[in-house]
XYZ file of C-alpha atoms in Angstrom:
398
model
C 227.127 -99.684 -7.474
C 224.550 -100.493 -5.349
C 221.094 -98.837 -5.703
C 220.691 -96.729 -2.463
C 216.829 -96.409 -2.260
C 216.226 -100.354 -2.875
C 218.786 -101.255 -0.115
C 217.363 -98.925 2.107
C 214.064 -100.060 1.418
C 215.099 -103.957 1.775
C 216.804 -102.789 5.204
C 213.480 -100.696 6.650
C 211.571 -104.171 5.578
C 213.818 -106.367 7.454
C 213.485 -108.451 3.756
C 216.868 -110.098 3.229
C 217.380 -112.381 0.412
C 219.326 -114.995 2.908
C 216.349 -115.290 5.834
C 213.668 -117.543 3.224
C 212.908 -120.315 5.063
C 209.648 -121.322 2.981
C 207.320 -120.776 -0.223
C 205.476 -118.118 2.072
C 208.424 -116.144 2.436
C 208.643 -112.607 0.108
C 211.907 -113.381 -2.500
C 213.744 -109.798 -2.377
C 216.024 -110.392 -5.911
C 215.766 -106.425 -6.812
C 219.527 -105.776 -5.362
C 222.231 -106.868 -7.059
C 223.799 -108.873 -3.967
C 226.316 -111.129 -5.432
C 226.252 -114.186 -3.173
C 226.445 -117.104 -5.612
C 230.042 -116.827 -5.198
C 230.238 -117.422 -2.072
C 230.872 -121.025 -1.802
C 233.632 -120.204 -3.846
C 235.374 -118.035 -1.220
C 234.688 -120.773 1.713
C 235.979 -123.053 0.045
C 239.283 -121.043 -0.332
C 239.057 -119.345 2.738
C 242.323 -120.895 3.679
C 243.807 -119.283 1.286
C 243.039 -115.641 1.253
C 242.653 -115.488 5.132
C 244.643 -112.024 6.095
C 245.632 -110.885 9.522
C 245.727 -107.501 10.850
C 247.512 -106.689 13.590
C 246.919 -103.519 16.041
C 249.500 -101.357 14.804
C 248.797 -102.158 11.359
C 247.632 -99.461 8.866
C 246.950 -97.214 11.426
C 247.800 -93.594 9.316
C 245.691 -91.692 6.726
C 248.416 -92.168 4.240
C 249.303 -94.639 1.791
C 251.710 -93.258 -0.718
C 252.429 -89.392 -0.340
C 254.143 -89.264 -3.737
C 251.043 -91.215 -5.416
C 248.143 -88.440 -6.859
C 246.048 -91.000 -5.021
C 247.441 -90.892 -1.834
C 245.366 -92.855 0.071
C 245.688 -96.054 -2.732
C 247.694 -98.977 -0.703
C 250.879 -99.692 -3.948
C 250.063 -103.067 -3.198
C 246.217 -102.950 -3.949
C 247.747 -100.437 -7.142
C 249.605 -103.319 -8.172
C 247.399 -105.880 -8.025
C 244.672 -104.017 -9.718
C 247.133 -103.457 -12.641
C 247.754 -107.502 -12.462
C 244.189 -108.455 -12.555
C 243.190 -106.283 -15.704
C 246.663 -107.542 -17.027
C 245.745 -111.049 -16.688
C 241.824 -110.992 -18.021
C 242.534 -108.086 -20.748
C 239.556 -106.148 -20.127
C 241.285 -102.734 -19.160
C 244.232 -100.956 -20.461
C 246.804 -99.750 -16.998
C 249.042 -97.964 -18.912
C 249.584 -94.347 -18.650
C 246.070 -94.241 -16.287
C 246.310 -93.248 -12.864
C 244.183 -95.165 -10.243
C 242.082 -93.479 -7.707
C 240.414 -95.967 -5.243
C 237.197 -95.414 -3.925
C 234.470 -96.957 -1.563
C 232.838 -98.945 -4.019
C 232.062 -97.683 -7.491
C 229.345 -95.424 -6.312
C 231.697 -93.114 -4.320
C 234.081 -92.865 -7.500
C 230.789 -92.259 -10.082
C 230.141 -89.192 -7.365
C 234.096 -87.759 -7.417
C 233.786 -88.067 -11.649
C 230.700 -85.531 -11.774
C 232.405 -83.600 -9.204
C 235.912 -83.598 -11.225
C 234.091 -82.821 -14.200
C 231.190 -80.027 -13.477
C 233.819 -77.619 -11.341
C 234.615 -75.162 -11.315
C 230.937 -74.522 -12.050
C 228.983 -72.886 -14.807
C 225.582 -70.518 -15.597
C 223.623 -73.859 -15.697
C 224.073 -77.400 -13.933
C 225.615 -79.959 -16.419
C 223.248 -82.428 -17.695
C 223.952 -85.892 -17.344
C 222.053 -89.074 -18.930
C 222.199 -92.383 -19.621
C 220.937 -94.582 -22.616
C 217.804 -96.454 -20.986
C 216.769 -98.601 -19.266
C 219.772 -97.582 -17.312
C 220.623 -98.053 -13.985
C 218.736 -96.844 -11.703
C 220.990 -95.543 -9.004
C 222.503 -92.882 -11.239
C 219.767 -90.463 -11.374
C 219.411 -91.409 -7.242
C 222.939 -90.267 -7.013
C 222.988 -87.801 -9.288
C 219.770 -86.090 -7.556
C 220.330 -86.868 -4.531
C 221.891 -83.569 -2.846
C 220.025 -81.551 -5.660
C 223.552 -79.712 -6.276
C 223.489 -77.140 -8.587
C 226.670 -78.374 -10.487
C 225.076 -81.346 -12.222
C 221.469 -82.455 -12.633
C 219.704 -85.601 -13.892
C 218.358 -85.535 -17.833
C 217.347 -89.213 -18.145
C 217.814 -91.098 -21.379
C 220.649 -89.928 -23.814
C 218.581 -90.973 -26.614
C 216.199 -88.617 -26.055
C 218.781 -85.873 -25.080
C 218.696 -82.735 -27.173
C 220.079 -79.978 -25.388
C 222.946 -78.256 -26.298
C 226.251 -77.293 -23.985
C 227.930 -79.288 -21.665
C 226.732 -82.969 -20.943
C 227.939 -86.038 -19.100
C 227.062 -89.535 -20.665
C 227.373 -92.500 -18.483
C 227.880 -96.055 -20.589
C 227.225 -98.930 -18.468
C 228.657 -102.015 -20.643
C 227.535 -104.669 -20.019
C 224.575 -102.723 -19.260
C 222.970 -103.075 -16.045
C 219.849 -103.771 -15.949
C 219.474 -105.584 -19.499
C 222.617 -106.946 -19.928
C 223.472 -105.296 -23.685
C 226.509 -104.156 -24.634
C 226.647 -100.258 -24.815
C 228.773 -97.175 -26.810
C 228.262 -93.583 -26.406
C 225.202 -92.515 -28.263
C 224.795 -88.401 -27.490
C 227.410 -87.371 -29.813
C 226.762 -89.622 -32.918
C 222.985 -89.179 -33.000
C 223.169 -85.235 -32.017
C 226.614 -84.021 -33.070
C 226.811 -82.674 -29.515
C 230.983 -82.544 -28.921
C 230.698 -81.280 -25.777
C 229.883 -84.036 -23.681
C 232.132 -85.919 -21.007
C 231.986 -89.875 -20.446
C 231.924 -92.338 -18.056
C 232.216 -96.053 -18.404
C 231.262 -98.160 -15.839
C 232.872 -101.515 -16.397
C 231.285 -103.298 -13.377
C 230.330 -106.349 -15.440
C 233.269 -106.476 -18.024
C 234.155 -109.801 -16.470
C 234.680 -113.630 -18.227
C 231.997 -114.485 -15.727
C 229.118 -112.532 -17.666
C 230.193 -111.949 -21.271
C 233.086 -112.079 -23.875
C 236.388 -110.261 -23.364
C 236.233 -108.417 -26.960
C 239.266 -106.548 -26.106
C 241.113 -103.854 -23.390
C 239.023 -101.145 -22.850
C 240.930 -98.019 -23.646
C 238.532 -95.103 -22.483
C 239.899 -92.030 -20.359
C 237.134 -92.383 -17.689
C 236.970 -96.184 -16.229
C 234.791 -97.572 -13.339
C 235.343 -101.091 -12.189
C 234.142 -102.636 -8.784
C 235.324 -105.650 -6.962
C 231.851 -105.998 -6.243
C 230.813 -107.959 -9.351
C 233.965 -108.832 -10.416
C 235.309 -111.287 -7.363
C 231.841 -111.231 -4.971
C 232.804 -109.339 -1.942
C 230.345 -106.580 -1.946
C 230.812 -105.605 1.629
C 234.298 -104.602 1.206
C 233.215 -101.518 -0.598
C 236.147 -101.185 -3.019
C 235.955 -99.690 -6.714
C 238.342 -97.978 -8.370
C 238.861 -95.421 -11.518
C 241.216 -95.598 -14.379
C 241.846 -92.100 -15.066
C 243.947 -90.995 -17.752
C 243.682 -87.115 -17.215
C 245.982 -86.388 -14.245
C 243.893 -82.814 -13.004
C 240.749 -85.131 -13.285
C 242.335 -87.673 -11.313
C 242.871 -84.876 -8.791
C 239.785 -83.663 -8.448
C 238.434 -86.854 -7.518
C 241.228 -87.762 -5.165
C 239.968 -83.827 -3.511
C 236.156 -85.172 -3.807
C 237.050 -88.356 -1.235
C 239.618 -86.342 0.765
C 236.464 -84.148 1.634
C 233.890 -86.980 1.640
C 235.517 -89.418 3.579
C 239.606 -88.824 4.039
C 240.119 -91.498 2.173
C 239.175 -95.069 1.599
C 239.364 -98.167 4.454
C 243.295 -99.225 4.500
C 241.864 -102.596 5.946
C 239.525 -103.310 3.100
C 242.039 -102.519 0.577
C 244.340 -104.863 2.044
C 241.259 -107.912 2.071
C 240.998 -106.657 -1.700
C 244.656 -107.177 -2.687
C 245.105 -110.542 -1.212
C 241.299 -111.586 -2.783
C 242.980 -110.373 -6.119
C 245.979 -112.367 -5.424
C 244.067 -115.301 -5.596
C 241.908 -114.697 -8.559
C 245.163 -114.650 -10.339
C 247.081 -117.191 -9.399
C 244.023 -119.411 -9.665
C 243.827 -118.011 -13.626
C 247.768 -118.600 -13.782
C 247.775 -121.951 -12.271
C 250.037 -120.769 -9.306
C 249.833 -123.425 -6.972
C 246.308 -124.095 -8.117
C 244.451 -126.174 -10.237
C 242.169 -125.406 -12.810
C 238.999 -125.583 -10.109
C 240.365 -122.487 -8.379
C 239.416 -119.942 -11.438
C 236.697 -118.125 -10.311
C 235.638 -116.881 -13.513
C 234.833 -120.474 -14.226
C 233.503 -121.275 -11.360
C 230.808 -117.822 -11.558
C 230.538 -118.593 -15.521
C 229.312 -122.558 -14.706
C 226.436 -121.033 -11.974
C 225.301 -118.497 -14.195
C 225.154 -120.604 -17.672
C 223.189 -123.268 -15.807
C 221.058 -120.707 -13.890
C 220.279 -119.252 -17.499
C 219.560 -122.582 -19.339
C 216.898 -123.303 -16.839
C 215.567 -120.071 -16.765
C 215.287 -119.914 -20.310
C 213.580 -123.813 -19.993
C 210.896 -122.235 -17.391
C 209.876 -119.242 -19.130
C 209.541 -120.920 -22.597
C 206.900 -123.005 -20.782
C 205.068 -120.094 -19.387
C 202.588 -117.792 -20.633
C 203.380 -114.673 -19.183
C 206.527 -113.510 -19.652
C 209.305 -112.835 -22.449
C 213.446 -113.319 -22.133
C 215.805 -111.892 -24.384
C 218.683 -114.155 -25.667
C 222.153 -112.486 -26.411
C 224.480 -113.393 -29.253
C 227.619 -114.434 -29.128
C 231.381 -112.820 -29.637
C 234.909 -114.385 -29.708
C 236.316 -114.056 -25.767
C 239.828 -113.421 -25.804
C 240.081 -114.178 -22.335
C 238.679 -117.656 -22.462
C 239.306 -118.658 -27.071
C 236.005 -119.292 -27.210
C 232.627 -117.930 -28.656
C 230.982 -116.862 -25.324
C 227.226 -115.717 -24.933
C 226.432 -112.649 -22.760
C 225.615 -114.498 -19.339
C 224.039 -111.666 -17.767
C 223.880 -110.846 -13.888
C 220.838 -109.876 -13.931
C 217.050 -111.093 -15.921
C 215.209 -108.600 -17.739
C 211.972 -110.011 -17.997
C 209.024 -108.134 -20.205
C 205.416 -109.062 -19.486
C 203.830 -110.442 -22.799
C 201.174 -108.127 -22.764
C 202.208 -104.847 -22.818
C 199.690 -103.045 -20.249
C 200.689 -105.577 -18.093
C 203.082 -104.176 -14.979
C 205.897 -107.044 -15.121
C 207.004 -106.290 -11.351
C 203.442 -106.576 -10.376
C 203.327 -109.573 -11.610
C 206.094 -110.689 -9.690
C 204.817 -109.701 -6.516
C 201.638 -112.187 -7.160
C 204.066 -114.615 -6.852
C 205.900 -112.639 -3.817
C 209.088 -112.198 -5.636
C 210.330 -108.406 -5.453
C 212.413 -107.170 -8.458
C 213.598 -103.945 -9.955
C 210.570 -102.269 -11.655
C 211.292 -100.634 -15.371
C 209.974 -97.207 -14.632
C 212.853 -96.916 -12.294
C 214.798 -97.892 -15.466
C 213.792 -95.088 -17.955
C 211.759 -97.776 -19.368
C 207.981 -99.381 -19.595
C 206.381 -101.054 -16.718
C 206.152 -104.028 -19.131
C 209.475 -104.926 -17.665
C 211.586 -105.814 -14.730
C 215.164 -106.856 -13.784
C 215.944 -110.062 -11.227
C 219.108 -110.470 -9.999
C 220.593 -113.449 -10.951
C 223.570 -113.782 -8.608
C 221.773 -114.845 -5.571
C 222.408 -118.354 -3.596
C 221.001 -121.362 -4.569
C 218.327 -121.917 -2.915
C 217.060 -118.403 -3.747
C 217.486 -118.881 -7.621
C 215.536 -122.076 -7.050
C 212.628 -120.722 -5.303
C 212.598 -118.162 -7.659
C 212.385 -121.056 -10.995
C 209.634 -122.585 -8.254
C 207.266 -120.027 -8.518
C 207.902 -119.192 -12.028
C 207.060 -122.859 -12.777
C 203.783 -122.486 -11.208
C 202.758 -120.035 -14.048
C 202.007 -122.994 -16.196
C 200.797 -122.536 -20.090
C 203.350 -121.213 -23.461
C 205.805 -118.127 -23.495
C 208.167 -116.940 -26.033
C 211.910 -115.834 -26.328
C 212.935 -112.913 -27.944
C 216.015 -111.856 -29.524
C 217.644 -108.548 -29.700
């Protein structure tokens, strides 16, 4: 999910993260673009290549019989195979409802869940920081079915609530629960996880997620951001209506021709974890996992030799996807300023790089989140002008 008032903001600049061309240039690493991967996809472009031919997927229907109706089977399938294959979701007895990108899906949930309406707009919050595109979306058409409360660990009211849990969270990286209910005894709340980085890639598979509300994108899972395709794991079947009825009105649907790119990107990414007609070098989780653990070592190298700035480290947890102890590799930084009246993103604009402030967070201006999945030669102007802050930091753990 893709913050809308940063991209809009990058576009109205002109400031791309792909146009640097010198130490002059302003580094834009506030949106989450995810182009480390791909040299990845180049590489195997010969192998997910798909043709589409004029009379191809030309009608608004998919599957008439499917609650879904605009979900391609094939794409169904596939999804079901991918979670299958890395563990991180349980398929069974969930419906899937497809959406343009995780955003559009997070928008049919609060729709599925706040109507038919009530006296007062349902609250919904977020443990912060959180991610900063939920209260955009949530307040963006000022609807009086649902309205913005902030953090969920200050939330207090009583009545109907909607928590979203982003794990791993996004913009810090931690792994999240639900927190309304146990610290208030408030039972009347409704969740949402967003899974969008419960991939080998950034931390340890601890097990299928078995929740009745799921959000994954392809996004952050496989790279391709522009395709714009997310999808729900919906165990209610009325719920899984309503949101079907909330992109039948929105949009009639989602893009038959990027669900078909999605499938066949899928069909790689598991056939390349299966060995099928691969070698081990095709596993993209590996491949994304290798980028980011070096990226992070040498991060970790440059601010420990700075002065000005503090990184958290993560611990680690036995992956079942992988047999191994893995450490959270997160997509993102979440630098804090060592001096707390210092404004972290300010900071980073001295040294023209543009990240994600923490007021827009829930959080102190002490901090600010980098996105770590850029190309190379982004990530390495980026350590540049970090390096130039010469003198001592320190690392903090959680």
């Amino acid at each position: 999910m893709v913050s809308t008032k940063s991209l809009v903001a990058a576009t109205a600049n002109g400031t791309r993260t792909s146009s640097l061309s010198s130490s002059d240039s302003v580094l834009n690493l506030s949106l989450g673009d995810p182009m480390m991967f791909e040299p990845f996809w180049k590489k195997m472009s010969n192998k997910y290549n798909v043709t589409i031919g004029g009379g191809d997927l030309m009608s608004y229907f998919s599957d008439s019989n499917n609650v879904c109706w605009f979900l391609e089977p094939e794409l169904g399938t596939a999804i079901k195979r991918l979670h299958g294959v890395v563990g991180n979701a349980v398929t069974d007895d969930r419906y899937i409802v497809v959406g343009t990108g995780s955003s559009q899906l997070f928008q049919a949930l609060l729709y599925a869940f706040t109507t038919p309406s009530g006296p007062e707009p349902v609250s919904v919050v977020s443990s912060a920081p959180y991610y900063s595109a939920y209260a955009e979306v949530v307040g963006f058409l000022r609807s009086e079915l649902y309205k913005w409360e902030g953090d969920a660990c200050k939330f207090n009211k009583k009545g109907a609530y909607i928590e979203v849990v982003n794990s791993p969270n996004n913009p810090d990286g931690t792994l999240r629960e639900a927190v309304v209910m146990n610290r208030t005894g408030n039972g009347n709340g409704k969740l949402i996880y967003d899974f969008a980085y419960y991939w080998p890639q950034f931390t340890a598979i601890t097990g299928a997620a078995d929740y009745d509300n799921m959000l994954f994108t392809i996004s952050k899972c496989t790279g391709h951001a522009g395709s714009r395709i997310g999808w729900a794991l919906v165990k209610d079947k009325d719920i899984a209506k309503k949101m079907t009825e909330y992109i039948t009105i929105s949009s009639i649907g989602v893009s038959k021709e990027s669900q078909f790119r999605a499938t066949k990107i899928i069909e790689v990414v598991c056939n390349g974890i299966q060995n099928v007609g691969s070698d081990k070098s095709e596993n993209l989780f590996e491949y994304a996992r290798n980028i980011l653990s070096k990226r992070w070592q040498k991060l970790r190298e440059t601010i420990q030799n700075g002065e000005y700035l503090i990184l958290s480290e993560y611990p680690q947890e036995h992956c079942l996807f992988s047999g191994k102890p893995t450490e959270t590799l997160s997509a993102y930084a979440w630098l804090e300023s060592k001096d707390d009246t210092k404004d972290c993103n300010e900071f980073l604009r001295g040294l023209k790089i543009i990240g994600k402030g923490g007021k827009i967070c829930g959080t102190h201006h002490k901090f600010a989140r980098i996105n770590l999945m850029c190309r190379e030669k982004e990530f390495n102007q980026f350590i540049e002008r970090l390096s130039a802050t010469r003198g001592k930091g320190i690392i903090s753990g959680h």
